[in-house]
């Protein structure tokens, strides 16, 4: 019989420390302000908190008038793209531990679209460009009843990257050409055109190539790669634009 | 970080569906302009760096540059062709590049028009002048002091 005494200390997980973070947010209330202005807030946060959690804490505990869009809170709906420390990011995918919290975090609305209130912009011009590229499958043949439209693995892989878009507008509103020329279709519209141009089941690639072979189409792109850097889905946006340019020059997808 | 770029600056001119122009002319100049920038760029790399190398580095280098040096080059058909191609390619390239910048930044139809006409006029003027110089250049102007002109002028 062993009489070993067991050290009966419960296993306490190491305590995760919270810290105070300063957020400087660009506020604008069209009913009282002539100009947007910066306002700072101190928030107590954990490294695993996201910028979205910080915004929630401010809205729920400090200033209920803070206005922003969010829905899924998990990087799927695309409603909370904003400029965080000068870069377009989803607030719900930006963790505190990935930011330098010794300095204030600047948060403002995405640029190039009309500012409505605080972090909310008018997305209509953005969706206009999206609609203009006819982002839906066009095929005149109805598949045999109960059958699908068959596609090989390679054919599906050809446009896989651009199927991931969640229309958050991070790319388009990071593009310096779009900032100065609001008529430019912008990266997101081209990404969503790419999605169907290179889909073997679609018959109208030529129509979309013609739409983008425009003064305000793909030739406006100057390959600055801001869009690729901004995309929260990791889509190779600049490459997709280049592929559409190549397809226009070849005359087919 | 505090720069403010709010709404799209250049005017939105709703014409066709989705606020876009539906007009399509026969030739697509944007596409050819884009291709031209790249093709002329590749040729210009050779022409410009060749030009700089021959003028500034070979032999005596920069100190060899004077009227006689340039006059000598402009009597050589090889350098005449080189310079003419470089002149036309670079000026059209630069003019088209400036046109792109005007499309980016000019906000009204009028300022766009004025700036583009100004670019066109200066490009045409420089091309005409440059071409004229290359083809009508007199390397041995009458009565010029012998030490300032090319050595072959003596035998004329
Ligand atoms: C060394 C040879 C050169 C190469 C390889 C080159 C290449 C290019 C390319 C590829 C572009 C298009 C950029 C884009 O669409 O994103 C461009 C634009 C431009 N180039 Fe050149 N180029 C050269 C020389 C020149 C010269 C000599 C001039 C001036 C006469 C010039 C003036 C411009 C201008 C004003 C633009 C427009 C800038 C912009 O779109 O932001 N380039 N160049
Ligand atoms: S391509 Fe990326 S950045 Fe652009 S709208 Fe789609 S998901 Fe957002
Ligand atoms: S809240 Fe849905 S993507 Fe961020």
XYZ file of C-alpha atoms and ligand atoms in Angstrom:
464
model
C 0.000 0.000 0.000
C 1.496 3.184 -0.988
C 0.862 6.141 1.163
C 1.990 8.776 -1.195
C 0.304 12.025 -0.493
C -1.107 13.673 -3.487
C -0.558 17.364 -3.791
C -4.156 18.267 -4.075
C -3.675 21.508 -5.925
C -6.306 22.021 -8.585
C -4.926 22.789 -12.039
C -5.570 26.476 -12.450
C -5.231 27.696 -16.010
C -2.817 30.552 -16.400
C -4.740 33.765 -16.083
C -5.068 35.661 -19.329
C -4.522 39.314 -18.674
C -6.672 42.010 -20.095
C -5.316 45.401 -21.048
C -6.556 48.864 -21.859
C -6.660 49.757 -25.518
C -7.307 53.188 -26.954
C -9.438 53.320 -30.064
C -9.630 56.524 -32.048
C -12.764 56.439 -34.160
C -13.746 58.801 -36.940
C -17.232 59.971 -36.012
C -19.783 61.679 -38.203
C -23.408 62.443 -37.436
C -25.012 64.080 -40.474
C -27.706 65.667 -38.276
C -25.292 67.760 -36.207
C -21.792 67.613 -37.754
C -20.492 69.544 -40.745
C -17.256 67.575 -40.792
C -16.234 64.160 -39.448
C -14.041 64.268 -36.343
C -11.890 61.807 -34.379
C -12.991 60.672 -30.930
C -11.054 58.378 -28.592
C -12.317 55.630 -26.284
C -10.465 53.469 -23.728
C -11.621 49.861 -23.634
C -10.568 46.896 -21.476
C -9.837 43.957 -23.793
C -8.231 40.500 -24.084
C -5.723 39.540 -26.789
C -8.374 37.250 -28.290
C -10.884 40.076 -28.630
C -11.474 41.559 -32.032
C -11.933 45.141 -33.161
C -15.640 44.290 -33.471
C -15.720 43.351 -29.754
C -14.108 46.680 -28.944
C -16.770 48.500 -30.958
C -19.491 46.502 -29.187
C -18.047 47.379 -25.777
C -18.022 51.054 -26.712
C -21.557 50.951 -28.068
C -22.982 48.928 -25.185
C -21.067 50.452 -22.279
C -19.898 53.938 -23.247
C -21.656 55.566 -26.191
C -24.804 54.035 -27.651
C -24.755 56.436 -30.579
C -21.729 54.767 -32.198
C -22.996 53.454 -35.516
C -21.581 50.576 -37.562
C -22.774 47.607 -39.598
C -22.255 44.018 -38.583
C -24.280 40.896 -38.902
C -22.593 37.497 -38.730
C -19.569 38.578 -36.654
C -17.666 35.676 -38.240
C -16.279 36.936 -41.532
C -19.102 35.654 -43.730
C -21.643 38.406 -44.341
C -19.203 41.111 -45.423
C -20.922 43.971 -43.638
C -18.149 45.262 -41.353
C -15.300 46.217 -43.656
C -13.605 49.314 -42.235
C -10.267 51.085 -42.289
C -8.274 49.880 -39.273
C -4.927 51.612 -38.784
C -5.111 52.747 -42.409
C -5.798 49.293 -43.867
C -9.121 47.880 -45.006
C -10.041 44.966 -42.769
C -13.114 43.182 -41.398
C -13.587 44.313 -37.788
C -14.757 40.785 -36.917
C -11.555 39.182 -38.212
C -9.007 41.596 -36.746
C -7.685 40.338 -33.394
C -6.152 42.578 -30.741
C -3.091 40.341 -30.533
C -2.336 41.068 -34.176
C -2.362 44.826 -33.603
C 0.151 46.987 -31.774
C -1.995 47.823 -28.720
C 0.677 50.033 -27.160
C -0.470 52.625 -29.657
C -4.032 53.808 -30.298
C -5.988 51.939 -32.942
C -7.503 54.155 -35.608
C -10.862 53.050 -36.984
C -12.746 54.810 -39.757
C -15.205 54.080 -42.547
C -13.956 52.672 -45.862
C -13.022 55.359 -48.370
C -14.323 56.294 -51.797
C -18.003 55.703 -51.001
C -20.296 58.427 -49.617
C -20.100 58.574 -45.813
C -23.521 58.274 -44.156
C -22.843 58.031 -40.426
C -19.802 57.069 -38.314
C -18.538 53.811 -39.870
C -21.386 53.416 -42.364
C -21.084 54.322 -46.030
C -23.571 54.233 -48.897
C -22.827 50.925 -50.680
C -25.171 51.599 -53.629
C -22.471 52.776 -56.114
C -20.519 49.636 -55.216
C -23.497 47.328 -55.836
C -24.291 49.204 -59.065
C -20.917 48.173 -60.468
C -21.497 44.621 -59.225
C -24.884 44.404 -60.975
C -23.428 45.876 -64.162
C -21.219 42.820 -64.790
C -24.239 40.457 -64.778
C -23.086 38.268 -61.882
C -25.365 35.286 -62.470
C -25.175 32.069 -64.478
C -26.395 32.445 -68.046
C -27.024 29.284 -69.998
C -29.668 28.762 -72.678
C -29.758 24.965 -72.317
C -31.910 23.437 -69.583
C -30.257 20.344 -68.125
C -32.106 17.042 -68.427
C -34.666 16.778 -65.645
C -33.086 15.679 -62.410
C -29.550 16.176 -63.764
C -26.952 18.778 -62.929
C -24.714 20.800 -65.194
C -21.611 18.616 -65.266
C -18.207 20.155 -64.699
C -14.786 18.538 -64.217
C -12.720 19.174 -61.099
C -10.236 21.190 -63.179
C -13.035 23.301 -64.690
C -14.357 24.048 -61.229
C -10.875 24.868 -59.923
C -10.361 27.426 -62.693
C -12.572 30.009 -60.967
C -12.530 28.668 -57.403
C -10.647 31.645 -55.947
C -13.212 34.214 -57.077
C -16.190 32.236 -55.742
C -15.088 33.189 -52.225
C -16.070 36.861 -52.474
C -18.431 38.147 -49.770
C -18.923 41.607 -51.334
C -17.492 43.455 -48.363
C -16.061 46.243 -50.592
C -12.702 46.182 -48.794
C -10.905 45.798 -52.134
C -12.785 48.410 -54.146
C -12.547 50.990 -51.363
C -8.785 50.403 -51.026
C -8.142 51.139 -54.705
C -6.549 54.560 -55.389
C -8.042 54.619 -58.881
C -11.528 54.153 -57.395
C -10.841 56.902 -54.826
C -10.332 59.472 -57.545
C -12.507 57.992 -60.293
C -15.813 56.759 -58.903
C -16.873 55.543 -62.344
C -14.264 52.774 -62.347
C -15.938 49.360 -61.959
C -13.479 48.495 -59.180
C -11.860 45.195 -58.171
C -14.941 43.553 -56.604
C -17.036 43.859 -59.778
C -14.170 42.399 -61.821
C -13.696 39.543 -59.311
C -17.383 38.663 -59.618
C -17.251 38.890 -63.408
C -14.205 36.577 -63.319
C -16.305 34.112 -61.290
C -18.634 33.620 -64.302
C -16.291 34.412 -67.210
C -14.173 31.360 -66.354
C -17.101 29.094 -65.419
C -17.413 26.396 -68.108
C -21.194 26.195 -67.507
C -21.743 29.838 -68.401
C -22.284 30.925 -72.006
C -21.963 34.679 -71.774
C -18.279 35.247 -71.023
C -18.043 37.384 -74.181
C -20.771 39.729 -72.916
C -18.968 40.343 -69.631
C -15.585 40.728 -71.311
C -17.193 43.360 -73.513
C -18.662 45.176 -70.493
C -15.253 45.289 -68.799
C -13.415 46.240 -72.020
C -14.518 49.788 -71.294
C -12.997 53.157 -70.516
C -13.896 52.513 -66.866
C -13.212 48.784 -67.055
C -10.152 46.619 -66.457
C -7.726 48.963 -68.271
C -8.166 51.433 -65.417
C -6.353 48.994 -63.086
C -2.738 50.003 -62.373
C -1.742 46.870 -60.451
C -1.121 48.565 -57.099
C -2.105 45.342 -55.257
C -4.019 47.291 -52.556
C -7.055 45.107 -53.315
C -5.178 41.831 -52.842
C -3.817 43.104 -49.532
C -7.277 44.171 -48.370
C -9.305 41.064 -49.257
C -10.387 39.263 -46.052
C -11.006 36.092 -48.049
C -7.455 35.989 -49.380
C -8.616 36.218 -52.976
C -5.817 37.020 -55.419
C -7.758 40.033 -56.634
C -5.033 41.660 -58.735
C -4.347 38.351 -60.449
C -8.040 37.891 -61.239
C -8.073 41.346 -62.859
C -4.960 40.455 -64.875
C -6.634 37.233 -66.058
C -9.655 39.183 -67.260
C -7.334 41.581 -69.145
C -5.645 38.581 -70.793
C -9.027 37.085 -71.703
C -10.111 40.348 -73.335
C -6.912 40.441 -75.387
C -7.365 36.795 -76.433
C -11.005 37.523 -77.227
C -12.245 34.598 -75.116
C -12.108 33.160 -71.606
C -4.383 58.487 -42.033
C -6.355 61.652 -41.728
C -6.606 62.296 -45.455
C -10.211 62.582 -46.494
C -11.358 60.971 -49.687
C -15.072 60.584 -49.331
C -17.436 60.205 -52.211
C -16.159 59.362 -55.677
C -14.679 62.601 -56.930
C -15.129 62.441 -60.671
C -18.711 63.015 -61.762
C -21.023 60.063 -62.110
C -22.858 60.560 -65.352
C -25.787 58.166 -65.447
C -26.616 57.247 -69.026
C -27.216 53.556 -69.536
C -28.296 50.888 -67.053
C -26.486 50.945 -63.678
C -25.472 54.561 -64.307
C -23.001 53.605 -67.019
C -22.442 54.740 -70.546
C -23.696 52.308 -73.150
C -21.869 53.936 -76.051
C -19.419 51.587 -77.731
C -17.260 52.881 -80.552
C -15.664 50.519 -83.068
C -12.040 50.614 -81.927
C -11.289 50.204 -78.247
C -8.617 52.809 -77.577
C -8.285 51.960 -73.901
C -7.190 48.437 -74.703
C -4.708 49.522 -77.357
C -3.430 52.310 -75.105
C -2.797 49.748 -72.372
C -0.969 47.417 -74.770
C 1.007 50.345 -76.233
C 2.279 51.391 -72.759
C 3.750 47.938 -72.214
C 5.165 47.360 -75.695
C 6.711 50.839 -75.929
C 7.992 50.450 -72.359
C 9.952 47.320 -73.260
C 11.477 48.988 -76.358
C 12.179 52.189 -74.403
C 14.193 50.305 -71.787
C 16.664 49.326 -74.549
C 16.576 52.684 -76.346
C 16.844 54.932 -73.260
C 19.507 52.947 -71.444
C 21.446 52.440 -74.707
C 21.232 56.185 -75.286
C 22.406 57.021 -71.765
C 25.208 54.455 -71.937
C 26.600 55.731 -75.239
C 26.279 59.420 -74.314
C 27.443 59.339 -70.712
C 29.626 56.311 -70.084
C 31.521 55.167 -73.187
C 34.944 56.749 -73.903
C 35.448 60.102 -72.232
C 32.004 59.951 -70.606
C 29.986 63.064 -69.866
C 32.844 65.433 -70.716
C 32.692 64.329 -74.360
C 29.231 65.887 -74.722
C 29.231 69.057 -76.817
C 27.792 70.378 -80.068
C 30.276 68.403 -82.130
C 29.440 65.117 -80.338
C 25.709 65.507 -80.932
C 26.245 66.755 -84.487
C 28.417 63.742 -85.195
C 25.740 61.350 -83.947
C 23.025 63.053 -85.988
C 24.914 62.504 -89.253
C 24.993 58.763 -88.610
C 21.873 57.032 -90.043
C 21.997 54.458 -87.229
C 21.661 57.102 -84.514
C 19.126 59.070 -86.565
C 16.836 56.027 -86.671
C 17.523 55.315 -82.967
C 16.679 58.859 -81.924
C 13.583 59.104 -84.103
C 12.116 55.877 -82.701
C 12.976 56.945 -79.147
C 11.416 60.380 -79.731
C 8.109 59.083 -81.067
C 7.759 56.160 -78.656
C 8.653 58.181 -75.532
C 6.489 61.198 -76.354
C 3.408 59.166 -77.230
C 4.067 56.999 -74.149
C 4.447 60.040 -71.906
C 1.430 61.778 -73.467
C -0.777 58.734 -73.042
C 0.463 58.293 -69.462
C -0.410 61.915 -68.674
C -3.840 61.363 -70.237
C -4.356 58.515 -67.753
C -3.471 60.835 -64.876
C -5.927 63.455 -66.153
C -8.644 60.791 -66.301
C -7.789 59.971 -62.685
C -7.740 63.434 -61.200
C -9.600 65.975 -63.347
C -13.055 66.373 -61.842
C -14.999 68.323 -64.437
C -15.576 67.731 -68.127
C -14.080 71.164 -68.904
C -10.822 70.713 -66.964
C -10.442 67.249 -68.490
C -10.870 68.706 -71.963
C -8.450 71.584 -71.458
C -5.733 69.384 -69.939
C -6.022 66.717 -72.630
C -5.859 69.280 -75.441
C -2.794 70.831 -73.760
C -1.119 67.403 -73.622
C -1.966 66.674 -77.251
C -0.649 70.048 -78.440
C 2.644 69.701 -76.574
C 3.186 66.115 -77.723
C 2.513 67.013 -81.376
C 4.704 70.135 -81.175
C 7.624 68.230 -79.634
C 7.339 65.344 -82.105
C 7.250 67.717 -85.094
C 10.162 69.810 -83.798
C 12.243 66.764 -82.877
C 11.636 65.029 -86.200
C 12.505 68.236 -88.050
C 15.780 68.557 -86.136
C 16.834 64.968 -86.727
C 16.216 65.160 -90.498
C 17.220 68.730 -91.338
C 20.104 69.149 -88.910
C 23.181 70.923 -90.351
C 26.230 69.655 -88.459
C 28.514 72.266 -90.034
C 26.767 75.661 -89.846
C 28.438 78.193 -92.193
C 30.973 80.408 -90.395
C 31.044 78.446 -87.137
C 34.474 78.364 -85.385
C 36.287 75.117 -86.255
C 36.894 74.149 -82.613
C 33.156 73.989 -81.891
C 32.009 71.768 -84.773
C 32.743 68.160 -85.735
C 36.174 67.377 -87.136
C 34.777 66.213 -90.499
C 33.501 69.731 -91.226
C 37.034 70.769 -92.293
C 36.982 68.464 -95.291
C 33.762 69.985 -96.619
C 12.467 53.047 -69.218
C 11.496 52.789 -70.043
C 10.039 52.872 -69.625
C 9.249 51.818 -69.250
C 9.637 50.335 -69.126
C 7.915 52.354 -68.979
C 6.821 51.578 -68.627
C 5.572 52.093 -68.323
C 4.370 51.309 -68.112
C 4.271 49.790 -68.209
C 3.361 52.179 -67.806
C 1.918 51.827 -67.521
C 1.671 51.729 -66.046
C 0.281 51.243 -65.749
O -0.617 51.313 -66.613
O 0.055 50.773 -64.639
C 3.918 53.502 -67.810
C 3.227 54.647 -67.493
C 3.703 55.937 -67.685
N 4.915 56.291 -68.255
Fe 6.417 55.015 -68.711
N 7.936 53.705 -69.168
C 9.204 54.076 -69.566
C 9.646 55.346 -69.880
C 8.875 56.498 -69.778
C 9.286 57.830 -70.237
C 10.589 58.146 -70.934
C 8.258 58.680 -69.909
C 8.137 60.172 -70.161
C 8.226 60.663 -71.366
C 7.232 57.907 -69.254
C 6.034 58.421 -68.777
C 4.987 57.675 -68.267
C 3.798 58.226 -67.681
C 3.464 59.705 -67.500
C 2.990 57.133 -67.308
C 1.627 57.165 -66.625
C 1.806 56.937 -65.153
C 0.638 56.255 -64.537
O -0.145 55.617 -65.251
O 0.512 56.347 -63.307
N 7.627 56.582 -69.186
N 5.273 53.434 -68.134
S -12.877 40.397 -53.476
Fe -12.376 40.222 -51.261
S -12.189 42.378 -50.597
Fe -13.256 42.434 -52.568
S -15.449 42.463 -52.028
Fe -14.871 40.302 -52.381
S -14.314 39.506 -50.333
Fe -14.340 41.778 -50.167
S -19.823 40.903 -39.319
Fe -20.166 39.570 -41.017
S -18.224 39.686 -42.016
Fe -17.808 40.772 -40.189
